[in-house]
Tab-separated table of C-alpha atoms in Angstrom:
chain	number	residue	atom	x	y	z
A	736	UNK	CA	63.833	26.376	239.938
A	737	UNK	CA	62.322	23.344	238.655
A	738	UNK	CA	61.578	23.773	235.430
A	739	UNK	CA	63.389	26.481	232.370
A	740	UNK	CA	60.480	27.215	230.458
A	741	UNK	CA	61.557	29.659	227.599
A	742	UNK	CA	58.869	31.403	225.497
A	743	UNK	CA	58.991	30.845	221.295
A	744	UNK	CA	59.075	33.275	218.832
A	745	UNK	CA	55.765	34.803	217.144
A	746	UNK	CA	55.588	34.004	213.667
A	747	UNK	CA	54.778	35.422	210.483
A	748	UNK	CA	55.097	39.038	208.551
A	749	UNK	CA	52.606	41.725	209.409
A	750	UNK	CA	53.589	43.414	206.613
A	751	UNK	CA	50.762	43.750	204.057
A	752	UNK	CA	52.133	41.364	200.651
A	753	UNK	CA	52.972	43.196	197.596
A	754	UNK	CA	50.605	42.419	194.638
A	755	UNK	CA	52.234	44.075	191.488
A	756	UNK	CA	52.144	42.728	188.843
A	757	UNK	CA	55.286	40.899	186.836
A	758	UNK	CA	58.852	43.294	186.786
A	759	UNK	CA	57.494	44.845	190.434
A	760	UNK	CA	59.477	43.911	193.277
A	761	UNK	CA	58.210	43.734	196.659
A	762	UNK	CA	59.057	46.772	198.837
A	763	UNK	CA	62.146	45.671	201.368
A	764	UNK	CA	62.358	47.315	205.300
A	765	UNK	CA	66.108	46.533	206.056
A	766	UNK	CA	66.405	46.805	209.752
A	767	UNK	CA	68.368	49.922	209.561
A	768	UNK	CA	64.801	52.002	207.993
A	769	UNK	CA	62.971	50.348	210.873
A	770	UNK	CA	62.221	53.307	213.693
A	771	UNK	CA	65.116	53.235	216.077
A	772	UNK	CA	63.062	52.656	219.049
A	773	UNK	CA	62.445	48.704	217.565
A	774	UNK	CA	66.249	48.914	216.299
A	775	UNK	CA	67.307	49.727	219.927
A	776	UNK	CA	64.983	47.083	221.459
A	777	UNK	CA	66.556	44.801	219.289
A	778	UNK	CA	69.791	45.404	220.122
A	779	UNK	CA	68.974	45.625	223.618
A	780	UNK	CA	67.650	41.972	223.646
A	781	UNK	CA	70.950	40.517	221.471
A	782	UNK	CA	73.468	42.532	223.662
A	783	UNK	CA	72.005	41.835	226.722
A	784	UNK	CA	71.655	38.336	225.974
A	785	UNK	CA	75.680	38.205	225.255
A	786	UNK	CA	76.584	39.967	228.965
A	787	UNK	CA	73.660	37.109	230.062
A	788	UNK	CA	76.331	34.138	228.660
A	789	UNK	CA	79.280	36.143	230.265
A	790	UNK	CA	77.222	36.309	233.943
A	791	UNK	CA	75.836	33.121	234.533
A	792	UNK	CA	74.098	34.187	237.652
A	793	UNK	CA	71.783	36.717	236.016
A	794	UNK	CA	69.416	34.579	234.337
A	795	UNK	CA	68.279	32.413	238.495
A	796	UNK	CA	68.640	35.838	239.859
A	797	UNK	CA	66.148	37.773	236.941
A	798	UNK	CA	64.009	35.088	235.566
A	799	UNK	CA	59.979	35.303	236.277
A	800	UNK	CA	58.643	32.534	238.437
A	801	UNK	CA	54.899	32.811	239.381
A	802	UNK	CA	56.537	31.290	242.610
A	803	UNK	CA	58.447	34.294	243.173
A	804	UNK	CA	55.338	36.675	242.287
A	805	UNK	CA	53.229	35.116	245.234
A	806	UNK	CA	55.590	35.879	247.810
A	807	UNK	CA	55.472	39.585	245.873
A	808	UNK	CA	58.711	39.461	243.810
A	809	UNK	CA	57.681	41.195	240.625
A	810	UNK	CA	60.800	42.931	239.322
A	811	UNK	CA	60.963	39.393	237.444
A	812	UNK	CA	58.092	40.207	235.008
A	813	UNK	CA	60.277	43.079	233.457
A	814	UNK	CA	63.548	41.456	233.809
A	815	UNK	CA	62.968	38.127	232.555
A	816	UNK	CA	61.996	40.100	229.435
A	817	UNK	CA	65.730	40.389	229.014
A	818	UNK	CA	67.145	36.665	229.327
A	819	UNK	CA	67.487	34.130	227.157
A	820	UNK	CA	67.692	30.535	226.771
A	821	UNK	CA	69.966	30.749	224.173
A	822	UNK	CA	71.269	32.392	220.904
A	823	UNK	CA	68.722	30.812	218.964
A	824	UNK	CA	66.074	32.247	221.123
A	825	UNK	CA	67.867	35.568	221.669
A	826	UNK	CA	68.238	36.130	217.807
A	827	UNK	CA	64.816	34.763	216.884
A	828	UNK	CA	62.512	36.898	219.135
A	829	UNK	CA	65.053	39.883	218.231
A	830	UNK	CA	64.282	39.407	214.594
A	831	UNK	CA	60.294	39.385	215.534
A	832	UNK	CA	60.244	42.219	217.819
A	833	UNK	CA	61.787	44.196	214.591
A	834	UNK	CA	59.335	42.505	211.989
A	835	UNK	CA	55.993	43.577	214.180
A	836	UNK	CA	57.480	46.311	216.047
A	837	UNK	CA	58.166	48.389	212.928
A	838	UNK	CA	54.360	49.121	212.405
A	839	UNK	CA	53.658	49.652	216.093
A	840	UNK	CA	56.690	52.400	216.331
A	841	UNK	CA	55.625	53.963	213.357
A	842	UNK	CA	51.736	54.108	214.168
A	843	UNK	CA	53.080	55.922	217.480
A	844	UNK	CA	54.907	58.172	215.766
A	845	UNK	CA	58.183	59.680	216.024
A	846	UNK	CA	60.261	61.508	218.572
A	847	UNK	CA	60.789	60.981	222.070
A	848	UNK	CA	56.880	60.912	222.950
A	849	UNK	CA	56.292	58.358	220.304
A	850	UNK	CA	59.293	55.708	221.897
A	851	UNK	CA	58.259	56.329	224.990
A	852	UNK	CA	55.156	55.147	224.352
A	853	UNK	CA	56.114	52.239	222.561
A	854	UNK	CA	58.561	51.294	224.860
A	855	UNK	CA	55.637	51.712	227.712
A	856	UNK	CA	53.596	49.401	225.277
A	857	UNK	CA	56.323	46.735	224.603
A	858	UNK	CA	56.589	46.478	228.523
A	859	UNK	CA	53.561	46.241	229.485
A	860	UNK	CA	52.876	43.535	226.796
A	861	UNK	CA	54.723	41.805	228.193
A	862	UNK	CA	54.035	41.844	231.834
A	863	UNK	CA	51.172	40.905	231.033
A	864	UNK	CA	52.011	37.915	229.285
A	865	UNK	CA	53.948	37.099	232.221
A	866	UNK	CA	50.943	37.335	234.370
A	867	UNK	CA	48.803	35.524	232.354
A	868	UNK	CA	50.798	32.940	233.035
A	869	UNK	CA	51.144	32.780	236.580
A	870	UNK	CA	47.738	32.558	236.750
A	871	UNK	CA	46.986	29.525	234.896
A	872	UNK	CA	50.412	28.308	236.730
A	873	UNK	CA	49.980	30.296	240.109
A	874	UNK	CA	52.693	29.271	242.618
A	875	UNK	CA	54.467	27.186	240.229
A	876	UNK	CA	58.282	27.224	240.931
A	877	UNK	CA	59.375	27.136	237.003
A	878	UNK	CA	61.491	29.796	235.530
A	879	UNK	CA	59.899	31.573	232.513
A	880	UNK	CA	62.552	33.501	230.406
A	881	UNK	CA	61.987	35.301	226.983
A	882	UNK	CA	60.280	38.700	224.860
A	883	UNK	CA	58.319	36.540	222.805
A	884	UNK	CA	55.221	37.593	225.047
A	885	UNK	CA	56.063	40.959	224.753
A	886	UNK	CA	56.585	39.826	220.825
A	887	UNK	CA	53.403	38.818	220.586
A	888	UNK	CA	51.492	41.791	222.139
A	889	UNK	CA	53.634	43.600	219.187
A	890	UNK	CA	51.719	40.898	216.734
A	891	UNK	CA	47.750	41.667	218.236
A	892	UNK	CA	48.341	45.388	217.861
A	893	UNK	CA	49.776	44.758	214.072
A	894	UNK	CA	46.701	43.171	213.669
A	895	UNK	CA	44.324	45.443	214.781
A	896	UNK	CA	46.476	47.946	212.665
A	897	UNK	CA	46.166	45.983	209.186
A	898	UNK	CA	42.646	45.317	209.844
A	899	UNK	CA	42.191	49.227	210.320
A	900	UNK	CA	44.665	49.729	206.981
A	901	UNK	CA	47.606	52.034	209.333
A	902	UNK	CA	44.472	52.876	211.892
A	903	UNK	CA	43.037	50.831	214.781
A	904	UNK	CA	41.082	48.289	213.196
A	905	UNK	CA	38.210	46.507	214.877
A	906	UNK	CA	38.878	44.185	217.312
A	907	UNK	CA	37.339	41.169	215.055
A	908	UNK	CA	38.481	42.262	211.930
A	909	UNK	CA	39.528	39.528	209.657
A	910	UNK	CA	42.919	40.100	210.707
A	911	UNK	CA	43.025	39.853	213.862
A	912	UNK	CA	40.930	36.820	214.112
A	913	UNK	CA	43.111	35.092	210.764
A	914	UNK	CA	46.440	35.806	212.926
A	915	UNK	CA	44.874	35.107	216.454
A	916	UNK	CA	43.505	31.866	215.407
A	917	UNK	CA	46.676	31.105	213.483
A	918	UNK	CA	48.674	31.775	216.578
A	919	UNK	CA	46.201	29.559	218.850
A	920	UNK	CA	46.876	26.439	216.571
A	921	UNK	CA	50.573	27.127	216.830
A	922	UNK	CA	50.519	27.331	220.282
A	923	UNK	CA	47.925	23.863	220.581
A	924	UNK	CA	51.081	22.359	219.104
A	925	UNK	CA	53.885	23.784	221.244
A	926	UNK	CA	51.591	22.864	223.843
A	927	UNK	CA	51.682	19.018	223.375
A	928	UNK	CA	54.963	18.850	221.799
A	929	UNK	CA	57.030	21.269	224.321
A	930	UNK	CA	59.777	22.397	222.751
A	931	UNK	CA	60.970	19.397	220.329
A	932	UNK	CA	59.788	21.570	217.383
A	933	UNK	CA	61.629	24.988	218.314
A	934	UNK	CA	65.361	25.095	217.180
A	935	UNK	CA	67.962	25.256	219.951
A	936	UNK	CA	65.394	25.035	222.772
A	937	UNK	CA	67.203	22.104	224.029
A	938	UNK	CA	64.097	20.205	225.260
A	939	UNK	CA	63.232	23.129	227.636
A	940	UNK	CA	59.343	23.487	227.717
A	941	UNK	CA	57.005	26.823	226.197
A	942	UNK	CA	55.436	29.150	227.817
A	943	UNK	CA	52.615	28.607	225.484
A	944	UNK	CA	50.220	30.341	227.880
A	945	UNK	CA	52.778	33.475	227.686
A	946	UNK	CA	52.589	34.153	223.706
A	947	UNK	CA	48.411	34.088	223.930
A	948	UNK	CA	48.031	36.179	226.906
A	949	UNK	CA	50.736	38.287	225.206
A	950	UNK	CA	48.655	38.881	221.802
A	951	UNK	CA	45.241	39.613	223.357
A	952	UNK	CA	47.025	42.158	225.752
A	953	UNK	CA	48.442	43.540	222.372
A	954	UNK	CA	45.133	43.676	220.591
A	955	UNK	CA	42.709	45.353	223.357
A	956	UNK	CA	45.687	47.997	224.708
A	957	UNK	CA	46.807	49.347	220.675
A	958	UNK	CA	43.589	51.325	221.282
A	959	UNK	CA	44.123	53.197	224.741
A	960	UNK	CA	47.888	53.763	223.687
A	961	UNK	CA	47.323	55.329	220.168
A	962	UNK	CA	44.647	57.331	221.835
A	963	UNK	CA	47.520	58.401	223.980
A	964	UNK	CA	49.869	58.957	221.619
A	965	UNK	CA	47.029	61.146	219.782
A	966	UNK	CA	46.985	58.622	216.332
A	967	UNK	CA	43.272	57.233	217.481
C-alpha cells in the first residue's frame, strides 16, 4: 500500500443541551446507561484495536483499499472497520460511536431485534462510507482504516432523530442541515490540511470523502431501518 489514510473522528454531542434554569444540572449518560449494543461496539473497537498492536500483520491483511475492491476483494469494507491507526484514533472514534450511537440504539429499541438492527445499521454505514470512497478514489492502492465512517452514519441518523424530537425527522430539518453543513466545513479543512490537525495521526492523510459519504448514508437509511425495527 501506498498511502495509510485513517478516517477522523465525528464531532460534536447529539444530545439535545439542557436549558434549566440556575441550581439545574445537566442530565449525565455515563457510558455504562448507554444501551449495551453501543457499549459492546465500543469495546469491540478498543479491544480489537489492542490484539491489532499485538498482530502486526492484521491491519495490510484487513485494511480497505479501493485497489483491492476492483479486483473484487470486499471483505475489507467490514474489516477495516476494525483497525486502527493508533490509540488516539482507536479511543476517539470509540468515544463517538458511544456519544451518537446511544440515540440510534435506543430509537431501535431494545432486545435482541433492536441490536441486531443497529448493528446491521452501524455496518452498513459504514460500508458505505467505504464505498463512497473508492469511487471518488477508484483503483487507488491506499489503505483506508477506521469506524469514523460508520461514526458518522451514527451522526446523520442522530440528526434526522433531533430534528424529528426521538422520531425520524425530515430529511432538511434544521438539524440535519446545521450538523451536515458543520461536518462539510470540517471536512473542507481536513481536506487541505491532511491530518496535521488530528492528534496522533502521525501525518497519515483523511479519508475525508469517508466521514461525508458516511453521514448522508446515515441520514437517508434511519428511515427504512426504524421502519424495520417498527419505531417509524
Amino acid at each position: 500500500m501506498d498511502v495509510l489514510r485513517f478516517e477522523a473522528p465525528a464531532p460534536g454531542d447529539p444530545r439535545p443541551q439542557h436549558r434549566g434554569g440556575a441550581g439545574h444540572r445537566p442530565p449525565s449518560e455515563p457510558m455504562v446507561n448507554a444501551p449495551w449494543p453501543v457499549v459492546a461496539m465500543c469495546l469491540a473497537i478498543i479491544g480489537l484495536y489492542a490484539l491489532q498492536t499485538q498482530v502486526p500483520f492484521l491491519e495490510p491483511l484487513l485494511a480497505f483499499s479501493p485497489a483491492r475492491l476492483a479486483m473484487g476483494e470486499t471483505a475489507g469494507l467490514i474489516t477495516s472497520q476494525f483497525l486502527h491507526g493508533n490509540w488516539a484514533h482507536a479511543l476517539m472514534n470509540a468515544a463517538f460511536v458511544l456519544a451518537f450511537g446511544a440515540p440510534v440504539a435506543r430509537f431501535f429499541g431494545g432486545g435482541v431485534s433492536g441490536a441486531a438492527i443497529f448493528f446491521a445499521f452501524y455496518l452498513l454505514c459504514g460500508i458505505l462510507a467505504a464505498l463512497g470512497f473508492a469511487a471518488l478514489h477508484w483503483g487507488m492502492p491506499a489503505a483506508m482504516v477506521g469506524a469514523s465512517g460508520a461514526a458518522s452514519g451514527l451522526m446523520g441518523a442522530a440528526a434526522r432523530l433531533i430534528g424529528g424530537h426521538g422520531r425520524v425527522g425530515p430529511l432538511f430539518s434544521q438539524a440535519v442541515t446545521g450538523m451536515g453543513l458543520a461536518w462539510i466545513v470540517v471536512n473542507l479543512i481536513m481536506a487541505v490540511t491532511g491530518g496535521a490537525l488530528i492528534p496522533g495521526s502521525g501525518g497519515a492523510g483523511v479519508a475525508w470523502e469517508a466521514h461525508l459519504a458516511g453521514f448522508a448514508a446515515g441520514v437517508l437509511l434511519i428511515g427504512p431501518f426504524g421502519w424495520i425495527a417498527g419505531r417509524r
